[in-house]
Amino acid sequence: MGFAFLLPWLVAACGWMACRWSPVAWLSPVAGEGQHAQGTAAQLARLVFLTSLLGGLLVLLLWLLLEPPVIAQRSTQALLASEAQSASSRQERVALDLLRTKAQNLAAGDRPTESLKVEALKDESDSVASVARAALVLRQATEREAWLLPVLVVLGGLLGLLAGSQAPRRGLHPRKLAERIIAVLLLLSAATALAVTVGILLSLIFESWRFFRLVPLSEFLFGLRWEPQIALRADQVAGLGAFGAVPVLLGTAVISLVALLVAAPLGILSAVWLVEYASPRTRSICKPVLEILAGIPTVVYGFFAVVALAPAFREGGAWLGFTLAPNSALVAGFVMGVMILPFISSLTDDALYAVPQSLREGAFALGATSFEVASRVVLPTAAPGIVSAFLLAISRALGETMIVLMAAGLLAKMTINPLDSVTTVTVQIVTLLTGDTEFDNPKTLSAFALGLLLLVITLFLNWLALRVSRRWHKEWSA
Amino acid sequence: MTQTQTTATTEGADNEICLEARNLSVRYGKVQAVKDISLVVRARQVTALIGPSGCGKSTFLRAINRMNDLIPTCVVQGSVRLGETEIYDPAVEVEALRARIGMVFQKPNPFATSIYNNVAYGPRVQGLVRHRRETDERVEKSLRRAGLWDEVKDRLKESGTSLSGGQQQRLCIARAIAADPEVVLMDEPCSALDPIATARIEDLMDELRARYTIVIVTHSMQQAARVSKRTAFFLLGELVEEGATGEVFTNPQDERTLNYVTGRMG
Ligand SMILES: Nc1ncnc2c1ncn2[C@@H]1O[C@H](COP(=O)(O)OP(=O)(O)OP(=O)(O)O)[C@@H](O)[C@H]1O
Ligand SMILES: [Mg+2]
């Protein structure tokens, strides 16, 4: 299967070479009939490359779309035939799934096909024979694919090659045609990207909607208790289930606030230093380093929080007379602050740097010192840009998962005490979706509702940040 | 508009020296922007610097209040005296020096704050005002001197950037004189303004020169003739000629000046 993906490219390359260098008349543009009307050999070659590539890829795509359902249908038939089963009730569906997995394992295993055939022919009433038959169907499909697919792909490619090479004879200019094909391809790529995003969004909305049929929206938005660990099976010990998102949001807010309190002053001060005090050379070194720091995998930060920071904070707290909860919001927020620090200082640096030099000169000319210029002229002017940097940083902190998963707690508490242990939206989503899950109970579905909530909040913050900075740019680009 | 030549004689103390540059040279890295210029600027009159683009007028002007210190590649040699002070003396405190020498830039550059705060900025950083009443007084006095008070007295809290271009430039002048400087440097202060706003600023200069020494860079020879008493002609970083404005324009000593003022060059 794998190499079938390379085939269209191979055929297309052959087509290109054939047009470029072959003296065969039907492949080259009609000689002497005027280069302009017919296009050059290179242009035709490019067109042929495109059309044959498209032909091959189209065949491949159709196969990928059509083959799996057909095979699945046939193997299911093989499974059902023996036992006059139906797949209507839920239990039967589960049983069928089990059998299908068995058949897949059998087909992928190293039992020779002959022995499978023998077993399939034994007309037993139990499921062994039907599994063997299904496995046979699967195995045949694989074998067929091994030769049929490449042949079809090459055929498709050749067809495209032919169609492309005949374009000039039909009065189509190869260059223009190629341009049109490329335009369509680019459009398709853009549309795919958009469609994937919209698809994700729609599925999130759909699953959330299913959740809100079980739990009312008002309870989710305003409820003060979050205890989603309801029983999935009768023998499990669990809570009754309460789906009020407020404590989870509160925990997220506390951690983000701590993060901001750590990152904002440091970020602003370091940016002021970079823009107003450091020499251009120093800035040109420090700025990229900051931006690289923003790319540290967050799991590293989480690790740092658990191994180094949590014990240090606990000891420090004990020394000062505080008791820190094991997974205190303080530690998680602090490390999150360190994580968004490069982000904030880099964006603040951009905002400060965008302040027109003429304002600085104006202030210096009045006899202001560097600090007076920075604090009374540059910072106020850049304030909207800095606010927008903060908003972006917060929205990033809200969505951050790894650090809080490692450093924050699991229990949702109604507290704003940073020494306490709190949980976050992202942590809840992860814990809800790992382990025993089924997609028709509120516990699992609530993860989607939380995801949607987080998405809405984040989008709102980003939109706000964009608006603030747009307005600001309009004022200062004049 | 008053012709300076006719009014100039009425002012006494004509020869009091305010600024004196001696053998001043300025380099940006390897580019020699100002070459060995010696120039005397007399107190309480307008001195115009003219010359083709790139001849070092701005550089010379910015050497007077040490704005060139902000450019790392810039090297200054020679001396500039303001009254008794040698401004390139390492012991001179440059912030205090700049309080004595105001500057108005080519493009109006009000700060992103209220009109009031714009004018109060200089006195505040210089520590010239101790409480609100003093600040109020100074702001009003400066705005009046800049001829802007009547237009903005009811909107002092509004942003300085909300004014028109001409008003913004007068605001910048008010800001420059709020800390009571001795000298006001103006680098093409009207080049971003329409003729009416330009005329207002020129009138204003006529009033300001009773109190302040003004050095103005301009590309408009008519403007130089209208507002200045003395004119200095720069060319390729050198000072070609300096003299009474009427002389420089009607009877220049140097052929290059003649070519420039008659529009045969630059
Ligand atoms: N910051 C700088 N760095 C390097 N070179 C500079 C800098 N500023 C000015 N120069 C150079 O110094 C020379 C004089 O420039 P200056 O700005 O003083 O000319 P000007 O007479 O004011 O011209 P204009 O009438 O166009 O304003 C020019 O050659 C210019 O390229
Ligand atoms: Mg200039």
XYZ file of N, CA, C and O and ligand atoms in Angstrom, chain B residues 26-29 31-34 51-62 68 71 73-74 106 187-188 217-219 234 237, ligand 1:
159
model
N 31.093 66.682 13.261
C 30.268 65.547 13.688
C 30.386 64.438 12.652
O 30.268 64.687 11.452
N 30.650 63.244 13.130
C 30.723 62.076 12.247
C 29.676 61.057 12.669
O 29.409 60.888 13.860
N 29.077 60.399 11.682
C 28.298 59.174 11.953
C 29.139 58.030 11.429
O 29.193 57.807 10.227
N 29.805 57.307 12.317
C 30.716 56.272 11.831
C 31.761 56.935 10.947
O 32.546 57.755 11.410
N 30.875 58.591 8.066
C 30.292 59.722 7.335
C 30.517 61.008 8.113
O 30.064 61.157 9.248
N 31.222 61.918 7.468
C 31.464 63.221 8.100
C 30.282 64.123 7.742
O 30.146 64.561 6.611
N 29.396 64.382 8.718
C 28.179 65.128 8.421
C 28.357 66.623 8.618
O 27.752 67.419 7.912
N 29.187 67.003 9.591
C 29.451 68.427 9.836
C 30.966 68.599 9.925
O 31.643 67.877 10.648
N 20.224 75.236 3.278
C 21.173 74.429 2.511
C 20.478 73.218 1.931
O 19.398 72.844 2.402
N 21.074 72.617 0.924
C 20.423 71.465 0.286
C 20.332 70.268 1.226
O 21.004 70.208 2.246
N 19.508 69.329 0.867
C 19.273 68.150 1.692
C 20.571 67.383 1.943
O 21.393 67.234 1.050
N 20.740 66.938 3.183
C 21.904 66.119 3.507
C 23.159 66.929 3.787
O 24.239 66.376 3.916
N 23.039 68.256 3.901
C 24.239 69.067 4.073
C 24.617 69.199 5.538
O 25.598 69.857 5.865
N 23.843 68.599 6.458
C 24.239 68.585 7.861
C 23.540 69.607 8.727
O 23.968 69.846 9.855
N 22.454 70.199 8.256
C 21.738 71.196 9.069
C 21.173 70.551 10.334
O 21.376 71.039 11.446
N 20.445 69.429 10.160
C 19.861 68.772 11.333
C 20.947 68.301 12.275
O 20.824 68.410 13.500
N 22.006 67.764 11.708
C 23.094 67.260 12.537
C 23.672 68.384 13.388
O 23.906 68.221 14.592
N 23.873 69.539 12.770
C 24.402 70.683 13.514
C 23.443 71.078 14.640
O 23.840 71.284 15.786
N 22.145 71.132 14.278
C 21.148 71.540 15.261
C 21.122 70.570 16.443
O 21.066 70.979 17.605
N 21.183 69.271 16.114
C 21.101 68.270 17.174
C 22.399 68.205 17.982
O 22.407 67.641 19.082
N 22.481 64.163 19.570
C 23.280 63.153 18.874
C 23.844 62.103 19.817
O 24.259 61.040 19.381
N 22.562 58.658 19.329
C 22.979 57.813 18.206
C 24.354 57.244 18.513
O 25.334 57.991 18.640
N 26.626 55.665 16.937
C 27.762 55.790 16.022
C 28.274 57.214 15.913
O 29.260 57.462 15.233
N 27.578 58.141 16.579
C 27.873 59.548 16.338
C 29.042 60.033 17.206
O 29.082 59.800 18.415
N 10.443 68.141 13.100
C 9.850 68.290 11.781
C 8.387 67.859 11.767
O 7.514 68.570 11.294
N 13.567 72.212 13.814
C 14.049 71.523 12.619
C 12.909 71.388 11.617
O 12.058 70.512 11.754
N 12.875 72.245 10.645
C 11.810 72.270 9.643
C 10.433 72.154 10.297
O 9.692 71.225 10.024
N 15.849 75.434 11.153
C 16.279 74.845 9.891
C 15.096 74.930 8.955
O 13.971 74.592 9.341
N 15.301 75.400 7.762
C 14.169 75.450 6.842
C 14.626 75.222 5.416
O 15.764 75.505 5.044
N 13.738 74.665 4.627
C 14.009 74.456 3.214
C 13.381 75.550 2.380
O 13.596 75.617 1.176
N 24.607 76.246 4.603
C 25.415 75.039 4.741
C 25.514 74.356 3.393
O 24.558 74.342 2.614
N 28.185 69.753 4.523
C 28.752 69.674 5.861
C 29.572 70.882 6.254
O 30.069 70.953 7.374
N 21.591 58.620 12.288
C 22.441 58.733 11.247
N 23.323 57.736 11.002
C 24.184 57.843 9.960
N 24.247 58.872 9.131
C 23.406 59.908 9.316
C 22.455 59.875 10.389
N 21.739 61.011 10.352
C 22.222 61.726 9.286
N 23.218 61.049 8.677
C 23.986 61.528 7.519
O 24.568 62.762 7.828
C 24.490 63.658 6.730
C 23.786 64.926 7.138
O 22.449 64.623 7.527
P 21.442 65.706 8.090
O 20.238 64.981 8.542
O 22.144 66.530 9.069
O 21.135 66.567 6.780
P 20.074 67.752 6.621
O 20.829 68.885 6.138
O 19.266 67.893 7.837
O 19.184 67.192 5.445
P 17.603 67.412 5.231
O 17.466 68.779 4.704
O 17.256 66.393 4.232
O 16.942 67.194 6.558
C 23.743 62.912 5.638
O 24.702 62.435 4.729
C 23.091 61.781 6.331
O 23.055 60.666 5.493
